[in-house]
Each structure stands twice: as structure tokens, then as C-alpha cells.
Amino acid sequence: MKFSGGDLLMRALREEGVKYIFGYPGGAALHIYDALFKQKHIEHILVRHEQGATHAADGYARSTGKAGVVLVTSGPGATNAITGLATAFMDSVPLVVISGQVQSHLIGTDSFQETDMIGISRPIVKHSYIINKAEDIPKVVQEAFYIATTGRPGPVVIDIPKDMTDPNLKFEYKKPKSINIRSYKPKIDPHPGQIKKAARALLSSERPVIYAGGGVVLGNASKELIALNKLVKVPVTNTLMGLGSYPPKDKLFLGMLGMHGTYEANMAMHNADLILAIGARFDDRITNTPALFAPNAKVVHIDVDPASISKIINADIPIVGQVKESVLALIKEIKKSKIKIDSEALDQWMSQIYEWKRLHGLNHDLWKHVRKNQKILPQVVVQELYHATNGDAWITSDVGQHQMFVAQYYKFNKPRRWVNSGGLGTMGFGLPAAMGVKLAFPKDEVVCVTGEGSIQMCIQELSTCLQYGLPIKIVNINNEALGMVKQWQDMIYNKRHSASTYQNSLPDFVRLAEAYGHIGFKVTKQEDLSKVFKKAFSLKNRLVFIDVYVDPSEHVYPMLVAPNGSMKDMWVAKDKKA
Amino acid sequence: MKRTLAVLIENKPGALARIVGLFHQRGYNIDSLNVAPVFDESYSRMTVTTQGNENVVEQITKQINKLIDVIKVSDLTEGSHHEVEYVLLKISTKQFNQTFKRKLKYFEHHIIEQDNSIVVLGVMGNSASIDDFLKSLNKKSLIELSRSGCIGMHKSEKHLTI
Ligand SMILES: Cc1ncc(C[n+]2csc(CCOP(=O)(O)OP(=O)(O)O)c2C)c(N)n1
Ligand SMILES: [Mg+2]
């Protein structure tokens, strides 16, 4: 049997286990859309903007660990997908983005809707392909999924000129039985000698910290991390991307570290004598000034990407390997080792950490205290949400103060449940990402915690949610400002609020939600919060938009002092440095 | 410090652009670049010269290695190696005088074309001495100049092959 290029593509996608394609049609993609129409294995989700398609596929990918698939047309369709590609690239999310392209013979002639997609996406993809023989489609698709999902995952673009999917040209479906890319061998076993050294260093330390990042989530190594710490019982902190990989209720858990990390986590990092970094990349939002980073710490760094090691902070013991395999190897080595970790020193270290926590730790009980006749605290919104969902919802977020409040107060107890744009910090991510998560886990509660600024960047997707019946819950932490920007202006620019407020131009979000066919609630009083959440979550089959007006003067603390600060230099409250 | 990297890369459209783009994207400079397919033409060998301390070059090497089309990278400067560059020079016959010829004799060279008005020469040597040679010439005497960029190889028993 012979197939057109479009049919080859559909079959190849199906063989990769693809269930959903998030996309938007247009001229150069129409042959593909026709092939899509004629099959019934893959469902297409028509978004309202290609940025939404990429974030939705991204949410699907982050929550399932499988590659998310996007289909867009050439030119503006392709350029609209760029923000989503960059978002996925920065957070190592596996995506396969298929873009239509003008016909091969028109490439380079400035033809209608022609953009050099390979060129503009080059710095923000793991790899990209342009199809120049239709019969290559199955092989390219197979490779694209392999590259996107293995090693350090990332997005892959396949650009398909329109003539490659001409329905009149038919080909045999052929692809190699196994994948063999001589220039790409992602499976790396950790070096046993390095593992030995790491075990020795960890067991001989007196003030150790495990600093676990998004790599633990991406590498499905949460169980192994927990098992490792059952053995050594040392304090653990998570990056923004690593939250959920370690149980928040464990006494050894210090919460998030970094820019808005907990006081005790940042202090522990600064004062540590050993830092075991697992699947983390010493981002500048973590280290603060690299030259002042953890002056007395030996650094052990496990990462699948050798380029992440010693990029910012020199690793004393680098370990290149898959996170899961490396942690397992470390566990084995520790069990074999004769060195006993100094439990007395550890106890002392922990009491020091608890002391820091007692001094400036986060208050998770704010919600218990009702502030009458005052605006709601944004932190309380997250705490109430945590209780309304038993801490068990999938939470997506946008970017800003609300995002940090979720990271600080929603105690994620499972990996992958926290879906946010950490690396690129893309406003507009939350709603479409929630659609992807909801499609992947239709029975679970999926909540998008957003801000009135961010939500307006992809608000059009409310229409997509109606079309496909996606009953997600949106919690809009409405501080009537670009809060995070305003916070910086308060702190650094002497309260000059340049372009960070809207002067009474905000839409009525309740009526807006209703106009899109959904339900909207407005909350202005703390005592109404739990009732409204209860009501919203009881509306199982409806999208509910909960617009919560909060205290606009609230800031996110702690906050690392920059520039020229170290991890121990923090603002812990307005006008209070610790 | 000057560094010379050798890269084996799939001979595919766009592969070169990925390398060049990477240097720009990560804020590194390319001083010279030479690339051509070798052996079965399925892959190319590339020599890139750049500047940087050990850490910078280690980062560059790792980032290049991460590109899917890159088969192997090696920092030639790390050990002993050979380096050579080829230059095409066009000068007026009048300038092709004794002084010029005296400077030339330190290099392997040959005359490719010569008539009453023009001489085209091919000159070979390592990049640093070629730099010196070119600097020593009177700028006005040079009509055209084309440099291959440095190409390099590990010495003796160390090999960079696929
Ligand atoms: C697309 C994009 N543009 C600009 C920014 C810069 N930025 C970071 S946070 C922020 C304010 C976000 O406002 P809002 O969504 O209301 O969240 P809040 O901080 O008020 O909770 C802005 C503008 C960004 N992260 N993304
Ligand atoms: Mg806001």
C-alpha cells in the first residue's frame, strides 16, 4: 500500500503513541489537515492562537512525560509558535512541533507566508528537520520523538514544505526498525569512580544539602531521591522546577531555594560544606552572585547534560549520567561504604536549620487567621486552594508574584503536578498548559493559578476550553497590577510604578468568563474564599473562573538581595534585611 | 588564549549554521573557520579557532558536542598538534621584488599565475607566522588576499576519527 506524505505523517505519529495534536490550520498545512481529517486515531485540538498550542502541548508533555505535538502553518503560524518553543526549550520539555512550509521550489523567494522556520527556531530547539523527500517522513518523525524525549529532553521542529504532502504523490511507508543516530548517543552511565568519590564526600560531610532540580522530575527519579535520603537523612531543597520531587512534609525538607526560596534553604546552601546537586543547573535565580556562592561547599553535580556541569559553579565531583541511574548507583555505593555519616554533626546542622526556619520561615497558617475588612492576602488564596484541593491538584501557573506564592505555599507532594514556566518565565503559559494537563488527566482536578496580567496574554483559549469541554478551574490572583514588576519598582526604583498598573481598565473577569460560556465568581473577602472554592470544585463539568481581589501592596519574600549579594543576603520582609 | 577546535559534523544542510549560530548565541567569537567534507562525504571536518580560557573552551566544546549533528569535538590546543593555513595572494608584478621574495622564502609557496602585470602566489604556513608575514608587507602592494583559515590535526598517535 502507498500513502501520501500527509498519510505517512499521520501513521508515523500514531506509531509514536500520539493521542492529541494541538494546532491551527493554514495554507501550507492544509494537505496535512486533510490527512488528519481522514483518520480517527489522533484527535486535533483547535486552539485560538498558536502560542496556546505550544503551551498546551507543553502542559501535556510536562504532566505525562511524553512528547507533546503541535501542528502549525507556515509564516505567522510558525512565528506564533516561537514563544512556546523557547519556553519548552528552557525547561527541557519534549515537544515535536510540525510546521507547514511553502512549496520547496518557492523556498527563498519571499513567497506568501514564507518564513525560515528552521532559521528562526535554531537557537531554541534541541534539533530540527526540514523534509526534502516525502518518503523520509516516517524516519524523521521517529528520530524527532527519540531526540525530543531522551537525554536532556527538548523541543524538535519538523518543517514540511507543502509539496511533500501532496495527496497525489504516494510512497511506501518505510522506517528503520531501530534508531541509530551516530552523532547522538544519549544513554550515559555514571562513572563508577565518580560515584565512589561522591559517596565518600557525602558521607564525610557535616553540613550537607541535597539541591534537587527539575531533572529529578524529568528523569522520573523522585522515588530514587527519596530512597537515597532514607539512607543519609540530610536536608533537601528543591528548585522551582524540582518541587514535588521530595515529600514536603518530611522534616528534612527545606522548601524551595533561590530568589524567592525559604530563608532556611538559602542559608543552608550558603553555609553547607557539601552540596549534592541533582538535575539542577545553578541558574542565576538560585546562585545569586556566583563568586559569592556557598564559599565552603564542595560541589557534587549529577546531570545528564555535561554542558550544565561547571557552567556557572565549578563542580568538584562532576557526574554525567541519567539522574535515576546515577542516584541508584550512589545508593548502592553508600550501602557498600564503611564510612558512617556523622549523625551528631548532622543533628547539629539540622538544629541550626530549624533555628533559621524559626526566625524567618514561611507561615503556612496565615489562612487560619481571618483579616476582617481588609483585602485578602495572596498567600492565603494559595493556602485555601491547597486545603480545598487536599494538596492533590495539578497546578499550572503564569509568571509573577502569584507563581512564587504557589511555589512557596502549595506543598506539592507528587512530581509533575506543578507545571510552570521557570526558565523563560512566559506570561500566558498557565491557561493553555492547563488544557494540556486536563486532556491528559481528565478525571483529576486541574487548576490554573494566574494573575490578571498574565491571564490576558492567552485568554482566548477560554473558547478552546468550551469547544472541548475542559472543566479546569482558574484562580486569578487579582492585585490589579503587574505585581512582580511593581514589587521591583517599589524596592529598587523608589516606588515609581512605570507601566505596571492599568488605571481602571481591567475587564470584568466574571462577565468575560460568562461571555465565553463559562462560570465566573468574584471574591473580595477572605471569609468567602473557602465557600467559593468549594462551590467551584463541586461544578465538576464546568470551567470556573475565580477572580480573587487581593491586597495589591503585598510583596513576595524572602527575596535575595541583588546585585552583588550571596545566598545568605535576603530581604525577609519590607524594609527588613536578614 | 587562542584555541583550535576540530569538529566532525554530519554533512547535512543547516549543520554548519548550527555551529556558527551556537558561537554567536553563547557569546563566543570565531576567529577563523574552515570546513569541508572528508572521506565518504557523509560528514565534514571543521577547524574553528577561537579565544578563551580553559573554562570557556570547555563550555564551548560541551555546547558544540550537544548539537545533534556533531559527531565529535576535540580541542587540539590541549595537546601537541599540527596547524597550517594556506593563503592566496595577488600582487602586482612590480611588487614581486627581491625584498618580497626574501620574506617569502621562509614559507612553502608557489607561483600560480604570473604575467607582466599580476602575480598570484600560494603560501603555506602556520597562522601566526602568516599573520606576521602579512603584517610586514606594504598594504598597498597587496591587491587581493584570501586565507583558508587554520586547519589542524593531533600529532602522531592521537587521532580524531569516527
Ligand atoms: C511575556 C512576558 N512579558 C513580560 C514579562 C515580565 N513580567 C514578569 S512578572 C510580570 C507581571 C505579571 O503580572 P500578573 O500576571 O498580574 O502577576 P502578579 O505578579 O501580579 O502576580 C511581568 C510583566 C514576562 N515574564 N513575560
Ligand atoms: Mg497582577
mmCIF file with all atom_site columns, C-alpha atoms in Angstrom, chain A residues 414-512:
data_model
loop_
_atom_site.group_PDB
_atom_site.id
_atom_site.type_symbol
_atom_site.label_atom_id
_atom_site.label_alt_id
_atom_site.label_comp_id
_atom_site.label_asym_id
_atom_site.label_entity_id
_atom_site.label_seq_id
_atom_site.pdbx_PDB_ins_code
_atom_site.Cartn_x
_atom_site.Cartn_y
_atom_site.Cartn_z
_atom_site.occupancy
_atom_site.B_iso_or_equiv
_atom_site.pdbx_formal_charge
_atom_site.auth_seq_id
_atom_site.auth_comp_id
_atom_site.auth_asym_id
_atom_site.auth_atom_id
_atom_site.pdbx_PDB_model_num
ATOM 1  C CA . LYS A 1 414 ? 3.988   14.414 43.774 1.00 0.00 ? 414 LYS A CA 1
ATOM 2  C CA . PRO A 1 415 ? 6.325   15.067 40.885 1.00 0.00 ? 415 PRO A CA 1
ATOM 3  C CA . ARG A 1 416 ? 4.953   16.673 37.678 1.00 0.00 ? 416 ARG A CA 1
ATOM 4  C CA . ARG A 1 417 ? 1.929   18.187 39.455 1.00 0.00 ? 417 ARG A CA 1
ATOM 5  C CA . TRP A 1 418 ? 3.481   21.643 39.376 1.00 0.00 ? 418 TRP A CA 1
ATOM 6  C CA . VAL A 1 419 ? 3.521   22.978 35.829 1.00 0.00 ? 419 VAL A CA 1
ATOM 7  C CA . ASN A 1 420 ? 5.114   26.371 35.348 1.00 0.00 ? 420 ASN A CA 1
ATOM 8  C CA . SER A 1 421 ? 7.455   28.221 33.056 1.00 0.00 ? 421 SER A CA 1
ATOM 9  C CA . GLY A 1 422 ? 10.551  28.502 35.200 1.00 0.00 ? 422 GLY A CA 1
ATOM 10 C CA . GLY A 1 423 ? 13.338  29.072 32.727 1.00 0.00 ? 423 GLY A CA 1
ATOM 11 C CA . LEU A 1 424 ? 11.782  31.503 30.278 1.00 0.00 ? 424 LEU A CA 1
ATOM 12 C CA . GLY A 1 425 ? 9.151   32.886 32.632 1.00 0.00 ? 425 GLY A CA 1
ATOM 13 C CA . THR A 1 426 ? 6.459   33.108 29.997 1.00 0.00 ? 426 THR A CA 1
ATOM 14 C CA . MET A 1 427 ? 3.318   35.013 30.933 1.00 0.00 ? 427 MET A CA 1
ATOM 15 C CA . GLY A 1 428 ? 0.394   33.409 29.111 1.00 0.00 ? 428 GLY A CA 1
ATOM 16 C CA . PHE A 1 429 ? 1.610   29.884 29.799 1.00 0.00 ? 429 PHE A CA 1
ATOM 17 C CA . GLY A 1 430 ? -0.828  28.865 32.517 1.00 0.00 ? 430 GLY A CA 1
ATOM 18 C CA . LEU A 1 431 ? -4.213  28.553 30.829 1.00 0.00 ? 431 LEU A CA 1
ATOM 19 C CA . PRO A 1 432 ? -3.156  26.673 27.701 1.00 0.00 ? 432 PRO A CA 1
ATOM 20 C CA . ALA A 1 433 ? -0.824  24.472 29.762 1.00 0.00 ? 433 ALA A CA 1
ATOM 21 C CA . ALA A 1 434 ? -3.785  23.580 31.984 1.00 0.00 ? 434 ALA A CA 1
ATOM 22 C CA . MET A 1 435 ? -5.698  22.469 28.874 1.00 0.00 ? 435 MET A CA 1
ATOM 23 C CA . GLY A 1 436 ? -2.919  20.056 28.014 1.00 0.00 ? 436 GLY A CA 1
ATOM 24 C CA . VAL A 1 437 ? -2.845  18.672 31.546 1.00 0.00 ? 437 VAL A CA 1
ATOM 25 C CA . LYS A 1 438 ? -6.629  18.300 31.669 1.00 0.00 ? 438 LYS A CA 1
ATOM 26 C CA . LEU A 1 439 ? -6.677  16.379 28.389 1.00 0.00 ? 439 LEU A CA 1
ATOM 27 C CA . ALA A 1 440 ? -4.023  14.052 29.772 1.00 0.00 ? 440 ALA A CA 1
ATOM 28 C CA . PHE A 1 441 ? -5.758  13.607 33.144 1.00 0.00 ? 441 PHE A CA 1
ATOM 29 C CA . PRO A 1 442 ? -9.455  14.314 32.581 1.00 0.00 ? 442 PRO A CA 1
ATOM 30 C CA . LYS A 1 443 ? -10.535 12.899 35.942 1.00 0.00 ? 443 LYS A CA 1
ATOM 31 C CA . ASP A 1 444 ? -8.115  14.946 38.011 1.00 0.00 ? 444 ASP A CA 1
ATOM 32 C CA . GLU A 1 445 ? -8.563  18.456 39.311 1.00 0.00 ? 445 GLU A CA 1
ATOM 33 C CA . VAL A 1 446 ? -6.557  20.907 37.206 1.00 0.00 ? 446 VAL A CA 1
ATOM 34 C CA . VAL A 1 447 ? -6.156  24.470 38.420 1.00 0.00 ? 447 VAL A CA 1
ATOM 35 C CA . CYS A 1 448 ? -4.511  27.407 36.712 1.00 0.00 ? 448 CYS A CA 1
ATOM 36 C CA . VAL A 1 449 ? -3.330  29.958 39.245 1.00 0.00 ? 449 VAL A CA 1
ATOM 37 C CA . THR A 1 450 ? -2.767  33.169 37.373 1.00 0.00 ? 450 THR A CA 1
ATOM 38 C CA . GLY A 1 451 ? -2.612  36.934 37.631 1.00 0.00 ? 451 GLY A CA 1
ATOM 39 C CA . GLU A 1 452 ? -4.840  39.461 35.925 1.00 0.00 ? 452 GLU A CA 1
ATOM 40 C CA . GLY A 1 453 ? -1.834  40.470 33.805 1.00 0.00 ? 453 GLY A CA 1
ATOM 41 C CA . SER A 1 454 ? -0.755  37.023 32.650 1.00 0.00 ? 454 SER A CA 1
ATOM 42 C CA . ILE A 1 455 ? -4.209  35.602 32.011 1.00 0.00 ? 455 ILE A CA 1
ATOM 43 C CA . GLN A 1 456 ? -4.869  38.284 29.427 1.00 0.00 ? 456 GLN A CA 1
ATOM 44 C CA . MET A 1 457 ? -1.958  37.044 27.348 1.00 0.00 ? 457 MET A CA 1
ATOM 45 C CA . CYS A 1 458 ? -3.722  33.821 26.310 1.00 0.00 ? 458 CYS A CA 1
ATOM 46 C CA . ILE A 1 459 ? -7.293  34.498 27.466 1.00 0.00 ? 459 ILE A CA 1
ATOM 47 C CA . GLN A 1 460 ? -8.607  33.489 24.028 1.00 0.00 ? 460 GLN A CA 1
ATOM 48 C CA . GLU A 1 461 ? -8.115  29.843 25.000 1.00 0.00 ? 461 GLU A CA 1
ATOM 49 C CA . LEU A 1 462 ? -11.252 30.068 27.150 1.00 0.00 ? 462 LEU A CA 1
ATOM 50 C CA . SER A 1 463 ? -13.008 29.446 23.860 1.00 0.00 ? 463 SER A CA 1
ATOM 51 C CA . THR A 1 464 ? -10.967 26.279 23.228 1.00 0.00 ? 464 THR A CA 1
ATOM 52 C CA . CYS A 1 465 ? -11.924 25.058 26.699 1.00 0.00 ? 465 CYS A CA 1
ATOM 53 C CA . LEU A 1 466 ? -15.588 25.396 25.796 1.00 0.00 ? 466 LEU A CA 1
ATOM 54 C CA . GLN A 1 467 ? -15.214 23.605 22.478 1.00 0.00 ? 467 GLN A CA 1
ATOM 55 C CA . TYR A 1 468 ? -13.515 20.569 24.015 1.00 0.00 ? 468 TYR A CA 1
ATOM 56 C CA . GLY A 1 469 ? -15.275 20.629 27.370 1.00 0.00 ? 469 GLY A CA 1
ATOM 57 C CA . LEU A 1 470 ? -12.245 21.209 29.568 1.00 0.00 ? 470 LEU A CA 1
ATOM 58 C CA . PRO A 1 471 ? -13.553 21.995 33.058 1.00 0.00 ? 471 PRO A CA 1
ATOM 59 C CA . ILE A 1 472 ? -10.393 23.485 34.510 1.00 0.00 ? 472 ILE A CA 1
ATOM 60 C CA . LYS A 1 473 ? -10.511 25.944 37.372 1.00 0.00 ? 473 LYS A CA 1
ATOM 61 C CA . ILE A 1 474 ? -8.847  29.303 37.039 1.00 0.00 ? 474 ILE A CA 1
ATOM 62 C CA . VAL A 1 475 ? -7.812  31.185 40.149 1.00 0.00 ? 475 VAL A CA 1
ATOM 63 C CA . ASN A 1 476 ? -6.974  34.736 39.230 1.00 0.00 ? 476 ASN A CA 1
ATOM 64 C CA . ILE A 1 477 ? -4.949  36.360 41.992 1.00 0.00 ? 477 ILE A CA 1
ATOM 65 C CA . ASN A 1 478 ? -6.016  39.831 41.075 1.00 0.00 ? 478 ASN A CA 1
ATOM 66 C CA . ASN A 1 479 ? -3.773  42.529 42.510 1.00 0.00 ? 479 ASN A CA 1
ATOM 67 C CA . GLU A 1 480 ? -4.760  44.965 39.774 1.00 0.00 ? 480 GLU A CA 1
ATOM 68 C CA . ALA A 1 481 ? -1.142  45.302 38.729 1.00 0.00 ? 481 ALA A CA 1
ATOM 69 C CA . LEU A 1 482 ? 1.825   43.641 37.137 1.00 0.00 ? 482 LEU A CA 1
ATOM 70 C CA . GLY A 1 483 ? 2.671   42.758 40.684 1.00 0.00 ? 483 GLY A CA 1
ATOM 71 C CA . MET A 1 484 ? 6.155   41.399 40.311 1.00 0.00 ? 484 MET A CA 1
ATOM 72 C CA . VAL A 1 485 ? 7.200   44.361 38.217 1.00 0.00 ? 485 VAL A CA 1
ATOM 73 C CA . LYS A 1 486 ? 5.639   46.671 40.744 1.00 0.00 ? 486 LYS A CA 1
ATOM 74 C CA . GLN A 1 487 ? 7.455   44.931 43.579 1.00 0.00 ? 487 GLN A CA 1
ATOM 75 C CA . TRP A 1 488 ? 10.797  45.621 41.913 1.00 0.00 ? 488 TRP A CA 1
ATOM 76 C CA . GLN A 1 489 ? 9.772   49.200 41.314 1.00 0.00 ? 489 GLN A CA 1
ATOM 77 C CA . ASP A 1 490 ? 8.803   49.523 44.968 1.00 0.00 ? 490 ASP A CA 1
ATOM 78 C CA . MET A 1 491 ? 12.103  48.107 46.111 1.00 0.00 ? 491 MET A CA 1
ATOM 79 C CA . ILE A 1 492 ? 14.593  49.375 43.558 1.00 0.00 ? 492 ILE A CA 1
ATOM 80 C CA . TYR A 1 493 ? 13.012  52.333 41.754 1.00 0.00 ? 493 TYR A CA 1
ATOM 81 C CA . ASN A 1 494 ? 11.722  54.287 44.707 1.00 0.00 ? 494 ASN A CA 1
ATOM 82 C CA . LYS A 1 495 ? 8.075   53.301 44.038 1.00 0.00 ? 495 LYS A CA 1
ATOM 83 C CA . ARG A 1 496 ? 7.949   54.738 40.533 1.00 0.00 ? 496 ARG A CA 1
ATOM 84 C CA . HIS A 1 497 ? 5.309   52.444 39.005 1.00 0.00 ? 497 HIS A CA 1
ATOM 85 C CA . SER A 1 498 ? 6.277   52.821 35.405 1.00 0.00 ? 498 SER A CA 1
ATOM 86 C CA . ALA A 1 499 ? 3.761   50.966 33.212 1.00 0.00 ? 499 ALA A CA 1
ATOM 87 C CA . SER A 1 500 ? 2.815   48.396 35.829 1.00 0.00 ? 500 SER A CA 1
ATOM 88 C CA . THR A 1 501 ? -0.795  49.365 36.530 1.00 0.00 ? 501 THR A CA 1
ATOM 89 C CA . TYR A 1 502 ? -3.873  49.622 34.332 1.00 0.00 ? 502 TYR A CA 1
ATOM 90 C CA . GLN A 1 503 ? -5.787  52.637 35.593 1.00 0.00 ? 503 GLN A CA 1
ATOM 91 C CA . ASN A 1 504 ? -9.213  51.017 35.926 1.00 0.00 ? 504 ASN A CA 1
ATOM 92 C CA . SER A 1 505 ? -9.111  49.365 32.551 1.00 0.00 ? 505 SER A CA 1
ATOM 93 C CA . LEU A 1 506 ? -9.319  45.764 33.754 1.00 0.00 ? 506 LEU A CA 1
ATOM 94 C CA . PRO A 1 507 ? -12.158 43.754 32.276 1.00 0.00 ? 507 PRO A CA 1
ATOM 95 C CA . ASP A 1 508 ? -14.923 42.313 34.442 1.00 0.00 ? 508 ASP A CA 1
ATOM 96 C CA . PHE A 1 509 ? -13.499 38.798 34.501 1.00 0.00 ? 509 PHE A CA 1
ATOM 97 C CA . VAL A 1 510 ? -16.739 37.245 35.714 1.00 0.00 ? 510 VAL A CA 1
ATOM 98 C CA . ARG A 1 511 ? -18.662 38.568 32.749 1.00 0.00 ? 511 ARG A CA 1
ATOM 99 C CA . LEU A 1 512 ? -15.774 37.766 30.470 1.00 0.00 ? 512 LEU A CA 1
#
